[in-house]
XYZ file of C-alpha atoms in Angstrom:
428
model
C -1.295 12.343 -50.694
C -2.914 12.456 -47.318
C -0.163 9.772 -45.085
C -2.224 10.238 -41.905
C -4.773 8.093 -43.004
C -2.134 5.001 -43.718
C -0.432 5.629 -40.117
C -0.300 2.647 -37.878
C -3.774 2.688 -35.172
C -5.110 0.661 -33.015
C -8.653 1.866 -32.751
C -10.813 -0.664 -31.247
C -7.626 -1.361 -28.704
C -8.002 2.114 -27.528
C -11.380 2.075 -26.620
C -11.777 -1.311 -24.970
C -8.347 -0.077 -23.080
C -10.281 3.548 -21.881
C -13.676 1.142 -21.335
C -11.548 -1.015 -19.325
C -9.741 2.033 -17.146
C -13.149 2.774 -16.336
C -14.485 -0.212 -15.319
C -11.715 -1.935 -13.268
C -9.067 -0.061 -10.898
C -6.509 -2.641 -11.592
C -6.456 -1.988 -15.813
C -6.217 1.481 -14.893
C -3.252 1.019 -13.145
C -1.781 -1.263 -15.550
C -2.341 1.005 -18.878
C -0.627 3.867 -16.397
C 2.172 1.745 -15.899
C 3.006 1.607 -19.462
C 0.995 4.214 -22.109
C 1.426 8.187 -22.047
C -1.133 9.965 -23.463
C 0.563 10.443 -27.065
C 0.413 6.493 -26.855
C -3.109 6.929 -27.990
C -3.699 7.342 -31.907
C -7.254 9.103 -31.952
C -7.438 13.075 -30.491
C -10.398 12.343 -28.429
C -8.904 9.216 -26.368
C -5.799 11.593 -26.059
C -8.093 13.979 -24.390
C -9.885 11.152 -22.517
C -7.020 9.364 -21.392
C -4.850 12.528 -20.054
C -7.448 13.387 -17.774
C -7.898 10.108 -16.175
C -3.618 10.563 -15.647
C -4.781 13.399 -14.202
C -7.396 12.798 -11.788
C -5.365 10.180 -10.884
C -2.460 12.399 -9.710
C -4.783 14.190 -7.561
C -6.221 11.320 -5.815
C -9.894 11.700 -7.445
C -11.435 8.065 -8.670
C -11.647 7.107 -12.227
C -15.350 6.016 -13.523
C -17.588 6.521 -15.698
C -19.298 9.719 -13.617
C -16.265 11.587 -12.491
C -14.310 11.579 -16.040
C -18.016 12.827 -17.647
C -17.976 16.118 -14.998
C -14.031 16.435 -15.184
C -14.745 16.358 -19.005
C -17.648 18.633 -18.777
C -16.024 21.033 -16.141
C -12.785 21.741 -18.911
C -15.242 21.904 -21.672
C -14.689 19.366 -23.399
C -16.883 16.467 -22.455
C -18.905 17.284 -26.007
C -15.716 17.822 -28.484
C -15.255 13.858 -27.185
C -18.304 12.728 -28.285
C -20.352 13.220 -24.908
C -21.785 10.961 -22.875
C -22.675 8.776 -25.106
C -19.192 8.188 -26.609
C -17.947 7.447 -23.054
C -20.716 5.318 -22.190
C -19.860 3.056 -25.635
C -16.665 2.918 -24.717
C -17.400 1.039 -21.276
C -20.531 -1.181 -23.311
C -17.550 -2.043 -26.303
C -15.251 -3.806 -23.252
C -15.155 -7.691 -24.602
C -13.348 -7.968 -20.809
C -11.226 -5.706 -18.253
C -8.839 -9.043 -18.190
C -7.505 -8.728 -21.460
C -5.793 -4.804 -20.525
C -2.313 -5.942 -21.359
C -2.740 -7.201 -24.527
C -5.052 -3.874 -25.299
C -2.104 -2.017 -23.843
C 0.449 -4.366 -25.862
C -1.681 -3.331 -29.207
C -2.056 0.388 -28.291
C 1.990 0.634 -27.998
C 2.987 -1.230 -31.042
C 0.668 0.856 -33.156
C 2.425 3.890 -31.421
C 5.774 2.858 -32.045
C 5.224 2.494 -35.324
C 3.973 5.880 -35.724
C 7.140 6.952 -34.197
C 9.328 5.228 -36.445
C 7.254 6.603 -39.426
C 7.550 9.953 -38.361
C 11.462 9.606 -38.321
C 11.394 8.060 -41.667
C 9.788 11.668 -42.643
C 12.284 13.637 -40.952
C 14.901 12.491 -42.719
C 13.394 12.105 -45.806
C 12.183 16.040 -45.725
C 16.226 16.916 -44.336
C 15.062 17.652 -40.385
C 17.036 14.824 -39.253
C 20.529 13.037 -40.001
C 20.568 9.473 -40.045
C 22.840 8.840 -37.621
C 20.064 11.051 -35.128
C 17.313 8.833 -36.896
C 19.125 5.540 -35.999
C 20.108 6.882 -32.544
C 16.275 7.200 -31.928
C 15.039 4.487 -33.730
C 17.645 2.243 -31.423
C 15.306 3.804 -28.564
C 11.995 3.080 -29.685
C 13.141 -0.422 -30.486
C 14.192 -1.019 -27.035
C 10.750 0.369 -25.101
C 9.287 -3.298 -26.426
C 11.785 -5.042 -24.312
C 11.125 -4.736 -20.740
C 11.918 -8.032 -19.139
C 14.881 -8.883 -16.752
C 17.861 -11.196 -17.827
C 18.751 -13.716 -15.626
C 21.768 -11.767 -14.952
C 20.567 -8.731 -14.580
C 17.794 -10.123 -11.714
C 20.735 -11.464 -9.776
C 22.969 -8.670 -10.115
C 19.992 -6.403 -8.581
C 19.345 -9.012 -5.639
C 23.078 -8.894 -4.546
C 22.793 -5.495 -4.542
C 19.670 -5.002 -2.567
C 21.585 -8.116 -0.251
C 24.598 -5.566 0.449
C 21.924 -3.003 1.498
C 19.828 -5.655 3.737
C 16.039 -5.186 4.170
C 14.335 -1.636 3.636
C 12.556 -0.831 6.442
C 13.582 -2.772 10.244
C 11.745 -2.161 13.413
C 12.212 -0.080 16.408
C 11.775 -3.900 18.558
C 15.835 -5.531 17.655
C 14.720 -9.326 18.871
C 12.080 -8.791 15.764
C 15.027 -7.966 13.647
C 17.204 -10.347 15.027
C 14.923 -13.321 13.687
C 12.580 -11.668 10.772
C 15.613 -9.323 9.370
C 12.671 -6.529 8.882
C 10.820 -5.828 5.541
C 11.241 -4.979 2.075
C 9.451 -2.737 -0.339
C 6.270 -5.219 -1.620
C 5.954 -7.676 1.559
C 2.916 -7.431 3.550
C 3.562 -8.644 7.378
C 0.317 -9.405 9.034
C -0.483 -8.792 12.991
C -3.268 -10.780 13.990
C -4.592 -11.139 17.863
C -8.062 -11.025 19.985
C -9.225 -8.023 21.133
C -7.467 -5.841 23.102
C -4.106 -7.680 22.438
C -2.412 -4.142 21.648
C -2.685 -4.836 17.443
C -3.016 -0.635 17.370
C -0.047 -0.231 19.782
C 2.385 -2.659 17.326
C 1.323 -1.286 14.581
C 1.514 2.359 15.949
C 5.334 1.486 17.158
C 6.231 0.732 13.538
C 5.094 3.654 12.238
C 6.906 5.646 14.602
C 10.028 3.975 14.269
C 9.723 4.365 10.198
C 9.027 8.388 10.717
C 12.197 8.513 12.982
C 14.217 6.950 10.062
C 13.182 9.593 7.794
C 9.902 7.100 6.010
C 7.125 8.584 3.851
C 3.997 6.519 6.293
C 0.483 6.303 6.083
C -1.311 5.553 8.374
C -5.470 4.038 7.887
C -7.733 3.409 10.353
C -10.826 2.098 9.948
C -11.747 2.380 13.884
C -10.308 5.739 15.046
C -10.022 9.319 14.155
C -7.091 10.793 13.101
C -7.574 12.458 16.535
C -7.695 9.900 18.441
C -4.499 7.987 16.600
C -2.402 11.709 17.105
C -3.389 11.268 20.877
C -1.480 7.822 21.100
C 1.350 9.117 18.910
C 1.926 12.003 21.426
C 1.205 9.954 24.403
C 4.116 7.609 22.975
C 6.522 9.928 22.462
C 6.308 11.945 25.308
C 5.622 8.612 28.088
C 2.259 11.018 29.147
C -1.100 8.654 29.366
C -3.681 8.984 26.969
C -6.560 8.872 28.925
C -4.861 11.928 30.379
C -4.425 13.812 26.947
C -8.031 13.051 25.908
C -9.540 14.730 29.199
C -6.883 17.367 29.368
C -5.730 16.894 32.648
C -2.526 17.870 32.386
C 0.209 20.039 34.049
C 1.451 23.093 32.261
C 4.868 21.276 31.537
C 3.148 18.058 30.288
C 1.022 20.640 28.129
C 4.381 22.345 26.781
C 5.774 19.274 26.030
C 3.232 17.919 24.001
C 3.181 21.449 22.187
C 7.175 21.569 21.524
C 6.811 17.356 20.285
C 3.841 18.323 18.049
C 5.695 20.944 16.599
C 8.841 18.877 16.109
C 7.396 16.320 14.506
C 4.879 18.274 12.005
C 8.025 19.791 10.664
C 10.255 16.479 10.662
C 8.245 13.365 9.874
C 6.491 12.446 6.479
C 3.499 10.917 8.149
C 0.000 11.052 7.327
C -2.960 10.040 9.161
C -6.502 9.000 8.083
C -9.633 7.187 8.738
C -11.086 4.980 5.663
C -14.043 3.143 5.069
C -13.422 1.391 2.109
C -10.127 -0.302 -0.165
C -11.132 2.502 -2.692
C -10.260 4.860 0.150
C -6.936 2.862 1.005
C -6.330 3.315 -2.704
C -6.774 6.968 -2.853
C -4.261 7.849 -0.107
C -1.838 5.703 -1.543
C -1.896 7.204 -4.423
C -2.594 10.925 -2.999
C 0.497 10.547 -0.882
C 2.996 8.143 -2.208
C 4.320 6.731 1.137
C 7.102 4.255 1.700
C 5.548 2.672 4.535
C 1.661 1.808 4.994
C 0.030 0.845 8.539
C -3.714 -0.490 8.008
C -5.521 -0.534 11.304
C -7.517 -3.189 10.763
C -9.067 -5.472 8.205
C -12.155 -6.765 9.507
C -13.554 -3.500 9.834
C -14.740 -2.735 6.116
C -17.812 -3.684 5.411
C -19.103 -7.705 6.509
C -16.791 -9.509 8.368
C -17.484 -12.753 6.426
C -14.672 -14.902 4.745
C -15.409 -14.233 1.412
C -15.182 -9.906 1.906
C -12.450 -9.967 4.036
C -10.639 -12.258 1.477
C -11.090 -10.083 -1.072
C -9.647 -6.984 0.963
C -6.008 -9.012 1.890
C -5.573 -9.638 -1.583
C -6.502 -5.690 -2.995
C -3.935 -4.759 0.458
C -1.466 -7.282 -1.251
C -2.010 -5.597 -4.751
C -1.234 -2.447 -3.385
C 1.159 -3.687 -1.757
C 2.947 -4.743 -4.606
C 2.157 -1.872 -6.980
C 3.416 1.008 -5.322
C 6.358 -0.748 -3.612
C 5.047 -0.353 -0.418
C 6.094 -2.229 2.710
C 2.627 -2.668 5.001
C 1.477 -3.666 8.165
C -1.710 -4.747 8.584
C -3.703 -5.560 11.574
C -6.091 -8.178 12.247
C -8.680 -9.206 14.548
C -9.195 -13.006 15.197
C -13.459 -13.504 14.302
C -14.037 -15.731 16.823
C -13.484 -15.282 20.892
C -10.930 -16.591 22.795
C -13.003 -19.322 25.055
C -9.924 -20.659 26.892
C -6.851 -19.056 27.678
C -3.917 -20.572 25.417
C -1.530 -19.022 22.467
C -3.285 -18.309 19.322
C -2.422 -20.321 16.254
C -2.458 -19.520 12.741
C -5.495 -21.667 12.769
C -7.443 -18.415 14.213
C -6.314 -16.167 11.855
C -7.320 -18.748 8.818
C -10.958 -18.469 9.995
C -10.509 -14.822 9.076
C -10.019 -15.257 5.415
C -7.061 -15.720 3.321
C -4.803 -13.542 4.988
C -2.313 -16.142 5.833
C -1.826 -17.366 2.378
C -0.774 -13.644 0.787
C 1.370 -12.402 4.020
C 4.874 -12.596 4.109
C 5.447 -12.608 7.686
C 2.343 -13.269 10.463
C 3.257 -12.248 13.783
C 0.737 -12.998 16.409
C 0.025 -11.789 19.815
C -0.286 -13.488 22.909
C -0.753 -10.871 26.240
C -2.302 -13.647 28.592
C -2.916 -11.158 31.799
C -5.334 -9.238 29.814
C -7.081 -12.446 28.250
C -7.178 -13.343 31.985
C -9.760 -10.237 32.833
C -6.163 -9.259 35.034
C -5.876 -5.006 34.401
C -4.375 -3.316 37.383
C -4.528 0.356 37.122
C -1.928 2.071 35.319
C -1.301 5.971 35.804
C 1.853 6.165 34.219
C 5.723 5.473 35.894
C 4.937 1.702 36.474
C 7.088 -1.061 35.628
C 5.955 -2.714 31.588
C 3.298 -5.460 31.127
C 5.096 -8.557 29.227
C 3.814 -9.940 26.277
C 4.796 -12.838 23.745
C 5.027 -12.243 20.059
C 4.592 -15.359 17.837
C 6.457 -15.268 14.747
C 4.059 -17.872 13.183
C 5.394 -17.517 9.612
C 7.787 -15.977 7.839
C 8.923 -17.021 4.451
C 12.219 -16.236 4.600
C 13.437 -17.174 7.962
C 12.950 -18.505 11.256
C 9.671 -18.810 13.398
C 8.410 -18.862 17.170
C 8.386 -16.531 20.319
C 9.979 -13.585 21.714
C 8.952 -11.431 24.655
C 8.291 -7.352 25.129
C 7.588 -5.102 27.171
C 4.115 -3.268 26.596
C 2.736 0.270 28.432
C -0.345 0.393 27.441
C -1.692 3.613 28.849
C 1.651 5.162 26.508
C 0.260 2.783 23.592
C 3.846 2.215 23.941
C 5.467 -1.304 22.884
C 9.631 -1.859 23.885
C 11.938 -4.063 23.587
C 13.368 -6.181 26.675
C 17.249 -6.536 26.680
C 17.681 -9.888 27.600
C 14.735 -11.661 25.848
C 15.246 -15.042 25.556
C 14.510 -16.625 22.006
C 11.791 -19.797 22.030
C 12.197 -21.653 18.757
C 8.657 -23.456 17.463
C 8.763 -26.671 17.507
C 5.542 -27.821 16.900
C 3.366 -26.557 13.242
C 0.586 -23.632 13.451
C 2.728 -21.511 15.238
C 0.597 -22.056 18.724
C 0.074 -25.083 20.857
């Protein structure tokens, strides 16, 4: 008697859940979170699905093209059924929104397999029956994932005794914020050359120097050109210097010995992007604590609706992989009169406010004054104003730093005093 064909399946869950991985990112990740490949009743999904996990791992996008060549490449793209098969699978997809109750399908089928093929052990003498209920004990407990009550408080008071996962380098911003935890997304947003880059670029640092996995995305510079502020920080040598190479042989040594230092030391990676698929890929390629994106409105259209959508696929990430990020943005519309920015300016932007944890805006009024003296290097610091314009868990309004701009170098002041916000927007 041939069991196989009475085992519990799931069939038509399996391939809207592989149609679905192919179509839509987000299922992808979902099913990932959840099913292994032996999750998966039929051989040729097994094959199917393992090499998405795959290509995954190595940072290479799931669709419909790449999994026909990675298929193709290992020989096996016509053992699966070929194209065609994989191109049914993506037409049989009712909807990509219904993934968890594919997934939810796909694993009860599975662990009934499982508890089948224990039934058989024991029955043919490979297993005792104290093993058998040991295991079965196991495989009754994968279906019950949620948190008590209990145990969600017992794991907040313990994350309370630790305080917040990653603080900054600036101690008046961890004074009143308290820093930020793995899945918040803190928002800088400021006019143009209001020194977004620089804050952003003193976080990272400050994460590296704590021992941080951070990645750092640009969508207007090199990775050149961010290295050259990153040295230029570190060793108090201006930029504009580094870029045209006029240096003296001990400036040129130092930068050598700090390059050096740091390669070996920090976990810190550094690339340009064009696109949230290419956000996605690094996060994925390098698994970093500690994201910097530098800055929003530069993929693609600047309109409401596109930028919209990118906050909320940075939140998603966001929340994920566990990730605390900083992300920079650039007020759409000029500054016609010199004042404070308000959260007002950042709203026009799209719906960044709404999914941030913390905004902190930037107010450098010299520079929106056209005032820029010179600055070689070995000058006393520009101020600036912060604007802690929300913050969900905690207090809002101003504090002051110090900013050396030809370092790309933002500092703390000692005795900064406090300014509490009395009035709603975060800017008058």
């Amino acid at each position: 008697m041939n069991l196989t064909k009475n085992l519990p399946q799931e069939i038509n869950a399996e391939q809207a859940c592989l149609g679905s991985c192919l179509l839509d990112e987000d299922a992808f990740f979902i099913t990932v979170e959840t099913l292994s490949p032996n999750d998966f009743y039929k051989g040729e999904h097994k094959t199917i699905y393992k090499l998405m996990v795959d290509m995954l791992q190595t940072g290479v996008n799931v669709d419909l093209v790449t999994i026909t060549s990675g298929l193709n490449e290992v020989g096996k793209l016509e053992k699966i059924g070929g194209v065609t098969y994989l191109t049914n699978l993506v037409n049989s997809v009712p909807t990509p929104k219904n993934i968890e109750h594919y997934v939810a399908l796909i694993q009860k089928a599975s662990i009934k397999r499982a508890q089948h093929g224990l039934l058989t052990a024991v029955n043919d003498g490979q297993m005792t029956i104290d093993d058998a209920l040991t295991e079965l004990e196991t495989l009754n407990n994968i279906e019950i994932k949620e948190e008590t009550l209990q145990m969600l408080l017992e794991k907040t008071l313990m994350e309370v005794t630790k305080g917040t996962e990653f603080t900054f380098g600036i101690r008046s911003l961890n004074k009143y914020i308290g820093g930020l935890d793995r899945g918040e997304l803190l928002t800088i947003g400021g006019w143009t050359s209001q020194c977004k880059s620089v804050a952003g670029m003193q976080m990272a640092i400050n994460q590296c120097k704590c021992g941080k996995g951070v990645l750092f995305l640009s969508t207007e510079m090199t990775p050149q050109e961010v290295s050259r502020r990153l040295l230029g920080n570190l060793e108090l040598i201006p930029i504009m210097r580094i870029r045209k190479n006029n240096l003296t042989d001990e400036e040129q040594n130092r930068l050598q010995r700090r390059a050096k230092q740091i390669s070996g030391e920090w976990n810190l990676n550094i690339k340009k992007v064009f696109s949230m698929t290419d956000a996605n890929k690094y996060v994925r390629k390098y698994k970093p604590d500690f994201l910097v994106f530098d800055y929003l409105q530069n993929l693609g259209e600047q309109d409401y609706t596109s930028t919209s959508n990118n906050i909320i696929e940075l939140q998603r990430m966001t929340l994920r992989n566990g990730l605390g990020t900083v992300c920079l943005s650039q007020f759409n519309r000029n500054n016609e009169e010199i004042r404070e920015p308000r959260l007002s300016d950042l709203r026009q932007s799209g719906r960044i406010e709404e999914v941030s944890n913390i905004v902190l805006l930037l107010y450098w009024k010299e520079r929106l004054q056209m005032i820029n003296p010179e600055r070689f290097g070995g000058e006393e610091p520009e101020e600036m104003k912060i604007l802690i314009s929300k913050n969900r868990d905690g207090t809002i309004g101003r504090i002051g730093v110090n900013i050396f701009p030809e370092y790309a170098r933002m500092e703390h002041i000692s005795f900064t005093q406090y300014q509490p916000d009395l009035y709603q927007g975060g800017g008058k």
